[in-house]
XYZ file of C-alpha atoms in Angstrom:
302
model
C -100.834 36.395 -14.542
C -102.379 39.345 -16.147
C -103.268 42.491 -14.005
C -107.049 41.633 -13.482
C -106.418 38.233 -11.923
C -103.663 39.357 -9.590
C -106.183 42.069 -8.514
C -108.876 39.537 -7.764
C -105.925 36.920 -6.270
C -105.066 39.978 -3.723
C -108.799 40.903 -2.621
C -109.676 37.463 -2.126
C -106.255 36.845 0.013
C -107.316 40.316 2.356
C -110.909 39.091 2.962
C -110.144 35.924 3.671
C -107.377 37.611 6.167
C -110.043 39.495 7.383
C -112.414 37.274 8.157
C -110.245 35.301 9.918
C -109.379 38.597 12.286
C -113.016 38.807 13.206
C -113.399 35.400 13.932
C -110.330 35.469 16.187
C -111.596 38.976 17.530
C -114.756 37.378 18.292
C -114.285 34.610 19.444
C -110.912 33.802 21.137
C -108.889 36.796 21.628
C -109.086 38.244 25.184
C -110.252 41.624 25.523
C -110.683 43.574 29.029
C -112.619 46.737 29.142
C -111.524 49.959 30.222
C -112.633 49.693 34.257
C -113.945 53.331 33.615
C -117.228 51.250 32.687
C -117.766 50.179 36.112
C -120.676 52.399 38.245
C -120.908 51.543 41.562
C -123.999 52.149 43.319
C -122.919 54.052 46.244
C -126.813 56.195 46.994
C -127.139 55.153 50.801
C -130.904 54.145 50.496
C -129.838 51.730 48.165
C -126.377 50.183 49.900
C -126.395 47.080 51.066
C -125.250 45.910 54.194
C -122.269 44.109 54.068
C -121.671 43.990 58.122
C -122.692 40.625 58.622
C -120.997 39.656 55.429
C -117.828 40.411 56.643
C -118.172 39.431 60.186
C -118.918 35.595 58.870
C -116.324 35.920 55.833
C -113.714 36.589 59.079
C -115.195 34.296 60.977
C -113.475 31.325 60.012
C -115.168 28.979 62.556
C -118.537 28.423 60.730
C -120.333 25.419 62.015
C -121.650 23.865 58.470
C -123.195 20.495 58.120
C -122.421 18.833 54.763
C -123.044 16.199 52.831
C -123.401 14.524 48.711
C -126.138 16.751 48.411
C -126.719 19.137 51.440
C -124.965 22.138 52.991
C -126.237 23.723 55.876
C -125.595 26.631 58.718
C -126.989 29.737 59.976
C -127.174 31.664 56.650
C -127.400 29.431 53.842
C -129.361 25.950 53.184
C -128.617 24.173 50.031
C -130.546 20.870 48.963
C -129.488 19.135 45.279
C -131.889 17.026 44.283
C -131.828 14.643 41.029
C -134.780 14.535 38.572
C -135.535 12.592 35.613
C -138.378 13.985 33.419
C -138.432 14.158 29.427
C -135.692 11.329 29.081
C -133.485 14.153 30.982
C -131.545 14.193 34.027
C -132.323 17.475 36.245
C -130.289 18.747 38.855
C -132.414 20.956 41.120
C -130.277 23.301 43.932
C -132.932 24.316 46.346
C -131.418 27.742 48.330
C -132.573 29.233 51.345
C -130.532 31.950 52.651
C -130.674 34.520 55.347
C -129.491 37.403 53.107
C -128.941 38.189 49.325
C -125.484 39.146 49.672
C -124.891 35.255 49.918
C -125.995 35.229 46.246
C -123.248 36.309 44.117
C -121.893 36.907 40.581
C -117.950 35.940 39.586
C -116.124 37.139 36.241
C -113.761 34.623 34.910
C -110.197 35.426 35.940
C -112.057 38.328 37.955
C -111.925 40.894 35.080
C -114.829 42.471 32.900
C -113.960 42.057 28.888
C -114.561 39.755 25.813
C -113.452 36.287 25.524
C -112.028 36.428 28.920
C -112.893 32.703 30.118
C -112.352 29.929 32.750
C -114.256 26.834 33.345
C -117.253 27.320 35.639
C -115.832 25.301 38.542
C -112.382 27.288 38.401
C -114.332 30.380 38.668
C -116.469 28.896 41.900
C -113.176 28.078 43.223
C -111.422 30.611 42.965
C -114.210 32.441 45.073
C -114.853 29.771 47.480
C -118.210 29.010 46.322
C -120.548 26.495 47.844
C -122.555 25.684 44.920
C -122.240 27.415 41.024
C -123.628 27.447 38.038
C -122.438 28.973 34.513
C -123.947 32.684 34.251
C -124.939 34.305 31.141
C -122.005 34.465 29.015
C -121.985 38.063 28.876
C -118.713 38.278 27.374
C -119.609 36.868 24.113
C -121.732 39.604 23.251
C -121.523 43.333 23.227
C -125.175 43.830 24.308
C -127.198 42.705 27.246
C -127.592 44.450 30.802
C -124.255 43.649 33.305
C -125.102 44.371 36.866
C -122.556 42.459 39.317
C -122.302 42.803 42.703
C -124.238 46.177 42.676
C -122.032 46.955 40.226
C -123.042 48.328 36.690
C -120.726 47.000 33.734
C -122.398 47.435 30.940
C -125.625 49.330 29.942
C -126.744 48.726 26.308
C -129.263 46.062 25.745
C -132.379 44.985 23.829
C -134.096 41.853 25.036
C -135.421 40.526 28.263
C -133.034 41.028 31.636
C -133.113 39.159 35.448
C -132.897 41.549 37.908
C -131.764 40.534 41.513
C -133.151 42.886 43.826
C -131.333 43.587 47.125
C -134.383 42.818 48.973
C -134.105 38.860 47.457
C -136.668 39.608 44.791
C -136.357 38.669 41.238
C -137.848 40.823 38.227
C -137.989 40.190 34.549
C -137.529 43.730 32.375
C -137.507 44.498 28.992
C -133.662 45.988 28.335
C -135.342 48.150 25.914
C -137.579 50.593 27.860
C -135.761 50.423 31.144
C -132.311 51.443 31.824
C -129.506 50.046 33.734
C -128.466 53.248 35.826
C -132.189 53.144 36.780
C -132.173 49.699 38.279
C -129.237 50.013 39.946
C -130.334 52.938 41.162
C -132.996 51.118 43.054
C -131.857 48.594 44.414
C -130.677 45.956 41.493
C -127.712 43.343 42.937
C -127.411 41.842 39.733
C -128.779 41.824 36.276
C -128.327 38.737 33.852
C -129.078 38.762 30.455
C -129.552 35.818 27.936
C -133.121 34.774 28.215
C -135.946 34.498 27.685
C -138.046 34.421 31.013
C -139.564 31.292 31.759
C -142.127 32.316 34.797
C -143.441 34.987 35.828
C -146.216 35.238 38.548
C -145.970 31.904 38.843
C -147.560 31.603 35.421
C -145.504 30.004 32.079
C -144.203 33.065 29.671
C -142.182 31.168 27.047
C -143.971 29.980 23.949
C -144.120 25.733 23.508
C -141.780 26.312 20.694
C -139.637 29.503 21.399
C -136.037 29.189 21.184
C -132.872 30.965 21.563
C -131.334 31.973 18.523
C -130.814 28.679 16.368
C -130.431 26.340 19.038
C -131.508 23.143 18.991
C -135.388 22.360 20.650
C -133.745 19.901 22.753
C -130.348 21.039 25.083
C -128.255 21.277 28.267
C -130.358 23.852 29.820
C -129.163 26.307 32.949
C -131.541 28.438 35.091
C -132.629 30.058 37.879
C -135.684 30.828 39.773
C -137.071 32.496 42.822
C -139.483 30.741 44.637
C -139.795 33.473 47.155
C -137.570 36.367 48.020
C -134.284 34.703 49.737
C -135.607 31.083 48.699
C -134.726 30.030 44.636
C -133.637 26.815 42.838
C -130.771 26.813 40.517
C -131.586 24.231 37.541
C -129.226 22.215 35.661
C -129.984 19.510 32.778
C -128.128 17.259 30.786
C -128.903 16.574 26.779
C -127.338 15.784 23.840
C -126.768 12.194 24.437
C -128.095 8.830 24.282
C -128.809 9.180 28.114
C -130.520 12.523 28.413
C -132.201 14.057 25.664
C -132.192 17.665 26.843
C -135.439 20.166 27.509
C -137.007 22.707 25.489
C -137.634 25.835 27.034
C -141.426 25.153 27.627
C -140.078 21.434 29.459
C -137.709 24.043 31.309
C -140.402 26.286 32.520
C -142.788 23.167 33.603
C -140.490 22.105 35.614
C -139.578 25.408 37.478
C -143.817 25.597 37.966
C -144.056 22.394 39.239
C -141.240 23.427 41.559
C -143.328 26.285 42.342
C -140.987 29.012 41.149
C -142.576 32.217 40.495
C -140.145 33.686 38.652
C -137.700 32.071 36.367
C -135.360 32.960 33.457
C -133.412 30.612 31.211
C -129.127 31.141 31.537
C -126.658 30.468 29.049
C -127.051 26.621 28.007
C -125.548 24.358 25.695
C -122.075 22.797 26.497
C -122.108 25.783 28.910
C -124.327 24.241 30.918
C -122.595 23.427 34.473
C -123.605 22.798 38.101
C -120.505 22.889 40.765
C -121.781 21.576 44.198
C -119.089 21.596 46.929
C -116.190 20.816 44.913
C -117.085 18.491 42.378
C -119.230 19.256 39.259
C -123.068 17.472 39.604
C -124.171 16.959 35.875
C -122.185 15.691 32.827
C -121.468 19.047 30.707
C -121.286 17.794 26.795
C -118.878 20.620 25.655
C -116.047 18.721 23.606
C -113.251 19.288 26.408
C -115.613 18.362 29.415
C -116.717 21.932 30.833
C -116.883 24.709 28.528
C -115.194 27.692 29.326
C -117.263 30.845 30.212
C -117.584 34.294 31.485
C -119.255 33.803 34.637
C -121.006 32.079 36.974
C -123.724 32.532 39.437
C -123.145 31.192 43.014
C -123.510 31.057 47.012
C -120.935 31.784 49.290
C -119.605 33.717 51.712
């Protein structure tokens, strides 16, 4: 082998070497981020009160009513409901509760990083949640607003965010001419980021046929919507097989208006797509193991 070929022999061997490392990077292997990242919110006009949080988390004699589809007591009312429109099943959650600190974020394996992943009914169970569904998969990205708990992770991003408000309301913001310190600074509980919004004003803001990425038109979609401060709907469809086609984001969005949501914004879908109601999972994820692991989830409980 003359010296040419061996040259070309060894640079093909070190990208292919190095393509796999980026793929693994990327992709599979488990990174957790310095916790010097995290800025809580601690301003005490913008706190929020956690008294009667932790007088019900101690109290461990709630008196809940539950059933299939229904949870109920003083603080939180939950309603699933099954839809079919557009050859799809839809799971609608309808939420009331008394306060927003019963709507909460949970990080696979509770840590912030990349590729850092459990199945979105471990995660609800491991943090005793009523009813979940799959978050934004923040962790396979490096960009997008991360506001948990009133807590900021991560500030660098560029496309549409979901703010939670502490007051129960829900606001859609461009990433790129707000910033994250600022909404945290008033008042944000959480901020998701995947997108795009769905509703706003109770009006349709997705184009018939927007997409994200290079998805397909038709998929598992998640989301979540307010219809009022304190009163939302968490939205789950199948797709992808013979028995549910999947929605389009303009089939999502008509369905969160006819639900009378008045602001909604589309979560991570796909085989991601996952509803966990009271200990069992409600829709039929497609990801190739069952449920796909993910990053995070979005939930009630105490």
């Amino acid at each position: 082998m003359n010296k040419w070929k061996k040259i070309t022999l060894f640079t093909n061997i070190l990208l292919t070497f190095s393509t796999v490392f980026v793929l693994l990077d990327t992709f599979l292997i488990p990174k957790t981020y310095a916790q010097a990242v995290k800025v809580e919110n601690t301003a005490s006009n913008t706190s929020i009160d956690t008294s009667q949080e932790t007088s019900v988390t101690e109290n461990s004699n709630i008196e809940s009513t539950i059933t299939e589809t229904s949870y109920m007591d003083d603080n939180i009312s939950i309603t699933i409901s099954t839809i079919r429109e557009y050859e799809t099943d839809i799971y609608i959650a309808d939420v009331v509760v008394s306060d927003i600190s019963y709507l909460q974020t949970a990080l696979a394996n509770n840590q912030y990083g990349r590729n850092i992943k459990e199945t979105t009914s471990t995660i609800a169970e491991n943090n005793n949640a009523i009813l979940a569904i799959n978050g934004d998969f923040y962790g396979f990205r490096d960009y997008g607003f991360v506001i948990r708990n009133g807590i900021l992770y991560r500030e660098n991003g560029s496309g549409e965010a979901l703010v939670i408000n502490k007051d129960g309301t829900f606001k859609i913001v461009d990433e790129s001419s707000t910033s994250a310190t600022d909404l945290l600074n008033n008042n944000a509980w959480q901020a998701l980021s995947f997108g795009p919004g769905l509703i706003d004003n109770s009006e349709i803001i997705v184009g018939v046929n927007e997409e994200v990425g290079q998805a397909m038109n038709s998929n598992p979609r998640t989301a979540i919507g307010m219809i009022s401060p304190l009163h939302y709907v968490f939205i789950v469809s199948d797709g992808r097989t013979s028995q549910s086609e999947g929605l389009t984001l303009y089939e999502l969005a008509e369905v969160m208006k006819d639900l009378g949501v008045s602001v909604g914004y589309n979560l991570d879908g796909g085989g991601s797509s996952t509803m966990y109601f009271n200990g069992n999972v409600v829709n039929n994820p497609v990801s190739n193991s069952g449920e796909r692991k993910v990053s995070d989830i979005v939930y009630i409980g105490y």
